[in-house]
């Protein structure tokens, strides 16, 4: 991963620094041998000194006066104050190397990382910052807290509420909750030690987790609505069939009913018993009412002003001889027997008949 890449790069930088230190030590050794009187061939040592074209070095005596410098900016070398500060900076970076030359006062060699290593170090620092900002903090919509090795000091955070960051108590509670929800990720960064990344699921992931259940719920609701609509349409179709059958039945009853009325007139002309004809008339009227009822199924009834008492009494008078002898039905005379009520005579009589039959 990127943390391992950062660590590997830092190891490469350490190797470069070691190589430069060895070059400086070799330079110090060459300077020391150049000062010996028994040496006759100085070409090797001079080549060692001249081959150093990258590492800035400064050699001073015991008083701090600069005796030699290489790879140092010329403008800087002309300013003694700045050179003294440069020597101090080099001493802070690396321990100076002692150069002991016989017959000459002891000298010190100061050095710092070459420009190449310094630039690479800046790149390295940029990589580390990029790692923290991009790899750790730029996880889309995922709450993240980046801490030090103690797991309490927050270095960076992302997608954490401002009120949580403002309260140390809430922040530590959030870190503890994240640690319980997911094992924190430990990373090693050069020069910074071990750090931890605490994280938790984003709102998007939580929504995606429950999304299948929501889908199934919507699908189930859709199926229920579809089945309900299907049942409604099926019942409506059945009702239409029943309405059609009822109207057809009423239509078919019209022909024999007309024939029966004609036969009654014929029997009346032949002086048949009037009482029998009267009962037959009632039955024919009854069939006519039934035919009218069937014809009105499925359509809005036509309401007309009718005398409620007389309509109710006529229905009871027809039913009374056709009911069991123990059944007693009385119609009380109201205060206003001529009161008119908007109703459909055939359907009203049908309702009264059903009520009476169900009561018995």
Coordinates of C-alpha atoms in Angstrom, one line a residue:
X1 CA 0.0 0.0 0.0
X2 CA 1.0 3.7 0.0
X3 CA 2.3 3.6 3.5
X4 CA 4.7 0.9 2.7
X5 CA 5.8 2.8 -0.4
X6 CA 6.5 5.9 1.7
X7 CA 8.6 3.8 4.2
X8 CA 10.5 2.2 1.3
X9 CA 11.2 5.6 -0.1
X10 CA 12.5 6.9 3.2
X11 CA 14.8 3.9 3.5
X12 CA 16.3 4.9 0.1
X13 CA 16.8 8.4 1.4
X14 CA 18.6 7.0 4.5
X15 CA 20.9 5.1 2.2
X16 CA 21.7 8.2 0.3
X17 CA 22.5 10.0 3.5
X18 CA 24.8 7.2 4.6
X19 CA 26.6 7.3 1.2
X20 CA 27.0 11.1 1.6
X21 CA 28.4 10.7 5.1
X22 CA 30.9 8.1 3.8
X23 CA 31.9 10.6 1.1
X24 CA 32.4 13.3 3.7
X25 CA 34.5 10.9 5.9
X26 CA 36.6 10.0 2.9
X27 CA 37.0 13.7 2.2
X28 CA 38.1 14.3 5.8
X29 CA 40.6 11.5 5.6
X30 CA 42.0 12.9 2.3
X31 CA 42.4 16.4 3.8
X32 CA 44.1 14.9 6.8
X33 CA 46.6 12.9 4.6
X34 CA 47.2 15.9 2.4
X35 CA 48.7 17.6 5.5
X36 CA 51.2 14.9 6.2
X37 CA 54.8 15.7 5.2
X38 CA 55.7 12.1 4.3
X39 CA 53.2 11.9 1.4
X40 CA 54.6 12.4 -2.1
X41 CA 51.7 11.4 -4.4
X42 CA 48.8 13.8 -3.7
X43 CA 46.9 13.0 -6.9
X44 CA 44.5 10.5 -5.3
X45 CA 43.7 12.8 -2.4
X46 CA 43.2 15.8 -4.7
X47 CA 40.9 13.8 -6.8
X48 CA 38.8 12.8 -3.7
X49 CA 38.5 16.4 -2.8
X50 CA 37.6 17.6 -6.3
X51 CA 35.2 14.8 -6.9
X52 CA 32.9 16.1 -4.2
X53 CA 30.5 18.2 -6.3
X54 CA 27.3 17.7 -4.4
X55 CA 27.8 17.7 -0.6
X56 CA 28.3 21.2 0.9
X57 CA 31.3 21.1 3.3
X58 CA 33.0 23.7 5.5
X59 CA 36.3 23.2 7.4
X60 CA 37.1 25.5 10.3
X61 CA 39.8 25.7 12.9
X62 CA 39.4 25.7 16.6
X63 CA 38.5 29.3 16.6
X64 CA 35.7 28.8 14.1
X65 CA 37.4 30.5 11.3
X66 CA 36.6 29.1 7.9
X67 CA 39.6 27.4 6.3
X68 CA 38.0 25.6 3.4
X69 CA 34.6 25.2 1.9
X70 CA 33.2 23.5 -1.1
X71 CA 29.7 23.4 -2.8
X72 CA 28.7 26.4 -0.8
X73 CA 27.0 29.4 -2.5
X74 CA 29.6 32.0 -3.3
X75 CA 27.4 34.9 -2.0
X76 CA 27.1 33.0 1.2
X77 CA 30.8 32.4 1.4
X78 CA 31.5 36.1 1.2
X79 CA 29.4 37.0 4.2
X80 CA 31.2 35.9 7.4
X81 CA 28.0 36.2 9.5
X82 CA 26.0 34.0 7.2
X83 CA 28.8 31.5 7.0
X84 CA 28.9 31.3 10.8
X85 CA 25.2 30.7 10.8
X86 CA 25.6 28.0 8.1
X87 CA 28.3 26.3 10.2
X88 CA 25.9 26.3 13.2
X89 CA 23.1 24.9 11.0
X90 CA 25.4 22.1 9.7
X91 CA 26.5 21.3 13.3
X92 CA 22.8 20.9 14.3
X93 CA 22.2 18.5 11.4
X94 CA 25.3 16.3 11.6
X95 CA 28.1 15.9 14.2
X96 CA 31.2 17.5 12.8
X97 CA 34.2 15.3 11.8
X98 CA 37.5 16.0 13.6
X99 CA 40.6 16.4 11.3
X100 CA 43.9 15.9 13.1
X101 CA 46.9 17.0 11.0
X102 CA 50.4 16.7 12.5
X103 CA 51.9 20.1 13.1
X104 CA 48.7 21.9 12.4
X105 CA 46.0 22.9 14.8
X106 CA 43.0 20.6 14.9
X107 CA 40.2 21.3 12.4
X108 CA 36.6 20.4 12.0
X109 CA 34.6 19.4 8.9
X110 CA 31.0 20.4 8.9
X111 CA 28.5 19.2 6.2
X112 CA 24.9 18.9 5.4
X113 CA 22.7 16.9 3.0
X114 CA 23.4 17.6 -0.7
X115 CA 20.9 19.7 -2.7
X116 CA 19.7 16.5 -4.3
X117 CA 18.9 14.8 -1.0
X118 CA 17.3 18.1 0.3
X119 CA 15.0 18.2 -2.8
X120 CA 14.2 14.6 -2.4
X121 CA 13.4 15.2 1.3
X122 CA 10.9 17.9 0.3
X123 CA 9.4 15.5 -2.2
X124 CA 9.2 13.0 0.6
X125 CA 7.5 15.4 2.9
X126 CA 5.0 16.2 0.1
X127 CA 4.3 12.5 -0.4
X128 CA 3.6 12.1 3.4
X129 CA 1.3 15.1 3.4
X130 CA -0.4 13.7 0.2
X131 CA -0.8 10.4 1.9
X132 CA -2.5 11.9 4.8
X133 CA -4.8 14.2 2.8
X134 CA -5.6 11.9 -0.1
X135 CA -5.4 8.4 1.2
X136 CA -6.6 9.0 4.7
X137 CA -8.9 12.0 4.6
X138 CA -10.3 11.9 1.0
X139 CA -12.3 8.7 1.4
X140 CA -15.7 9.8 -0.1
X141 CA -18.3 10.4 2.7
X142 CA -16.5 8.0 5.1
X143 CA -16.0 9.5 8.6
X144 CA -12.3 9.2 9.4
X145 CA -10.1 10.2 12.3
X146 CA -6.3 10.1 12.1
X147 CA -4.5 9.9 15.4
X148 CA -1.0 9.5 16.9
X149 CA 0.3 6.4 18.7
X150 CA -1.7 7.2 21.8
X151 CA -5.0 7.1 19.9
X152 CA -6.1 10.3 21.7
X153 CA -4.4 13.1 19.8
X154 CA -6.2 13.9 16.6
X155 CA -3.9 14.8 13.7
X156 CA -6.5 15.0 10.9
X157 CA -10.1 14.2 10.5
X158 CA -12.6 14.0 7.7
X159 CA -16.4 14.0 7.5
X160 CA -16.7 14.5 11.3
X161 CA -19.3 16.9 12.7
X162 CA -18.0 20.3 13.8
X163 CA -19.6 20.0 17.2
X164 CA -17.8 16.7 17.8
X165 CA -14.4 18.2 16.9
X166 CA -15.1 21.2 19.2
X167 CA -15.7 18.9 22.3
X168 CA -12.9 16.8 23.6
X169 CA -15.3 14.5 25.4
X170 CA -17.5 13.9 22.3
X171 CA -14.3 13.5 20.2
X172 CA -12.9 10.8 22.5
X173 CA -16.3 9.1 22.6
X174 CA -16.4 9.1 18.8
X175 CA -12.9 7.6 18.6
X176 CA -13.9 4.8 21.1
X177 CA -17.1 4.1 19.1
X178 CA -15.2 3.9 15.8
X179 CA -12.6 1.5 17.5
X180 CA -15.4 -0.8 18.6
X181 CA -17.2 -0.7 15.2
X182 CA -14.0 -1.3 13.1
X183 CA -10.5 -2.3 14.0
X184 CA -8.3 0.8 13.5
X185 CA -5.7 0.7 10.8
X186 CA -2.1 1.0 12.0
X187 CA 0.4 2.7 9.7
X188 CA 4.1 3.5 10.1
X189 CA 5.4 6.8 8.6
X190 CA 9.1 7.7 8.5
X191 CA 10.1 10.1 11.3
X192 CA 6.6 10.0 12.8
X193 CA 6.2 6.5 14.3
X194 CA 3.0 4.6 14.4
X195 CA -0.3 6.2 13.7
X196 CA -3.9 4.9 13.6
X197 CA -6.8 5.5 11.3
X198 CA -10.3 5.2 12.9
X199 CA -13.2 5.0 10.5
X200 CA -16.9 4.0 10.3
X201 CA -19.4 3.2 7.6
X202 CA -20.6 6.2 5.6
X203 CA -24.3 7.1 5.3
X204 CA -24.2 5.8 1.7
X205 CA -22.9 2.4 2.8
X206 CA -25.6 2.2 5.5
X207 CA -28.3 3.1 3.0
X208 CA -26.9 0.5 0.5
X209 CA -27.0 -2.1 3.2
X210 CA -30.8 -1.6 3.8
X211 CA -31.5 -0.8 0.1
X212 CA -32.4 -4.5 -0.8
X213 CA -34.9 -4.6 2.0
X214 CA -36.4 -1.3 0.8
X215 CA -36.5 -2.8 -2.7
X216 CA -38.3 -5.9 -1.5
X217 CA -40.7 -3.7 0.4
X218 CA -41.5 -1.6 -2.6
X219 CA -41.9 -4.7 -4.7
X220 CA -44.2 -6.3 -2.2
X221 CA -46.3 -3.1 -2.0
X222 CA -46.4 -3.0 -5.8
X223 CA -47.6 -6.6 -5.9
X224 CA -50.3 -5.9 -3.2
X225 CA -51.5 -2.9 -5.1
X226 CA -51.5 -4.8 -8.4
X227 CA -53.4 -7.7 -6.8
X228 CA -55.9 -5.3 -5.2
X229 CA -56.5 -3.6 -8.6
X230 CA -56.8 -6.9 -10.3
X231 CA -59.4 -8.0 -7.7
X232 CA -61.3 -4.8 -8.1
X233 CA -61.4 -5.1 -11.9
X234 CA -62.3 -8.8 -11.7
X235 CA -65.2 -8.1 -9.2
X236 CA -66.3 -5.2 -11.4
X237 CA -66.3 -7.5 -14.4
X238 CA -68.3 -10.1 -12.5
X239 CA -70.7 -7.4 -11.4
X240 CA -71.1 -6.4 -15.0
X241 CA -71.8 -10.0 -15.9
X242 CA -74.4 -10.3 -13.2
X243 CA -76.0 -7.0 -14.2
X244 CA -76.1 -8.2 -17.8
X245 CA -77.7 -11.5 -16.8
X246 CA -80.3 -9.7 -14.6
X247 CA -81.2 -7.3 -17.4
X248 CA -81.4 -10.2 -19.9
X249 CA -83.6 -12.2 -17.4
X250 CA -85.9 -9.2 -17.1
X251 CA -86.1 -8.9 -20.8
X252 CA -86.8 -12.6 -21.2
X253 CA -89.6 -12.5 -18.5
X254 CA -91.3 -9.7 -20.4
X255 CA -92.6 -12.0 -23.2
X256 CA -94.3 -14.7 -21.0
X257 CA -95.6 -12.0 -18.6
X258 CA -97.4 -10.3 -21.5
X259 CA -98.7 -13.7 -22.5
X260 CA -100.0 -14.4 -19.0
X261 CA -101.8 -11.0 -18.9
X262 CA -103.5 -11.9 -22.2
X263 CA -104.5 -15.3 -20.9
X264 CA -106.0 -13.6 -17.9
X265 CA -108.1 -11.4 -20.1
X266 CA -109.2 -14.4 -22.0
X267 CA -110.2 -16.3 -18.8
X268 CA -112.0 -13.2 -17.6
X269 CA -114.1 -13.2 -20.8
X270 CA -115.0 -16.8 -20.2
X271 CA -116.5 -15.9 -16.7
X272 CA -113.9 -17.8 -14.7
X273 CA -114.1 -17.5 -10.9
X274 CA -113.3 -13.8 -10.2
X275 CA -111.5 -14.7 -6.9
X276 CA -109.2 -17.0 -8.8
X277 CA -108.6 -14.3 -11.4
X278 CA -107.9 -11.8 -8.7
X279 CA -105.2 -14.0 -7.2
X280 CA -103.7 -14.6 -10.6
X281 CA -103.7 -10.8 -11.1
X282 CA -101.7 -10.5 -7.9
X283 CA -99.1 -13.1 -9.0
X284 CA -98.8 -11.5 -12.5
X285 CA -98.4 -8.1 -10.8
X286 CA -95.8 -9.7 -8.6
X287 CA -93.9 -11.1 -11.7
X288 CA -94.1 -7.6 -13.2
X289 CA -92.5 -6.1 -10.1
X290 CA -89.8 -8.8 -10.1
X291 CA -89.1 -8.1 -13.8
X292 CA -88.8 -4.4 -13.0
X293 CA -86.5 -5.1 -10.1
X294 CA -84.2 -7.1 -12.4
X295 CA -84.2 -4.5 -15.0
X296 CA -83.0 -1.8 -12.5
X297 CA -80.0 -3.8 -11.3
X298 CA -76.7 -2.0 -12.1
X299 CA -78.4 1.3 -12.8
X300 CA -79.3 4.3 -10.6
X301 CA -82.9 4.0 -9.4
X302 CA -85.4 6.7 -10.4
X303 CA -87.0 8.2 -7.3
X304 CA -90.5 9.5 -7.6
X305 CA -92.8 10.9 -4.9
X306 CA -94.8 8.0 -3.5
X307 CA -97.2 7.6 -0.6
X308 CA -95.1 5.7 1.9
X309 CA -98.0 4.2 3.9
X310 CA -99.9 2.9 0.9
X311 CA -96.7 1.4 -0.6
X312 CA -95.8 -0.3 2.6
X313 CA -99.4 -1.6 3.2
X314 CA -99.6 -3.0 -0.4
X315 CA -96.4 -4.9 0.2
X316 CA -97.6 -6.4 3.5
X317 CA -101.1 -7.3 2.1
X318 CA -99.3 -9.3 -0.7
X319 CA -97.0 -11.1 1.7
X320 CA -99.5 -11.8 4.5
X321 CA -101.3 -14.8 2.9
X322 CA -98.0 -16.2 1.7
X323 CA -96.4 -16.3 5.1
X324 CA -96.7 -18.9 7.9
X325 CA -100.0 -18.6 9.8
X326 CA -98.2 -17.8 13.0
X327 CA -96.6 -14.7 11.5
X328 CA -98.4 -11.5 12.5
X329 CA -97.7 -8.4 10.5
X330 CA -99.4 -5.1 11.2
X331 CA -99.0 -1.7 9.5
X332 CA -99.9 1.1 11.9
X333 CA -101.7 4.1 10.5
X334 CA -99.5 7.2 10.7
X335 CA -100.7 10.7 11.5
X336 CA -100.4 11.6 7.9
X337 CA -101.2 8.6 5.7
X338 CA -100.9 10.7 2.5
X339 CA -97.3 11.7 3.2
X340 CA -95.2 11.6 0.0
X341 CA -91.6 10.3 0.1
X342 CA -89.1 10.1 -2.9
X343 CA -88.5 6.4 -3.5
X344 CA -88.6 3.7 -6.1
X345 CA -91.7 1.6 -5.5
X346 CA -90.3 -1.7 -6.8
X347 CA -87.0 -1.5 -5.0
X348 CA -88.6 -0.3 -1.8
X349 CA -91.0 -3.2 -1.8
X350 CA -88.1 -5.6 -2.4
X351 CA -86.3 -4.2 0.7
X352 CA -89.4 -4.6 2.9
X353 CA -90.0 -8.1 1.7
X354 CA -86.4 -9.1 2.5
X355 CA -86.6 -7.5 5.9
X356 CA -89.9 -9.4 6.7
X357 CA -88.6 -12.7 5.4
X358 CA -85.4 -12.4 7.4
X359 CA -87.3 -11.5 10.5
X360 CA -89.4 -14.6 10.3

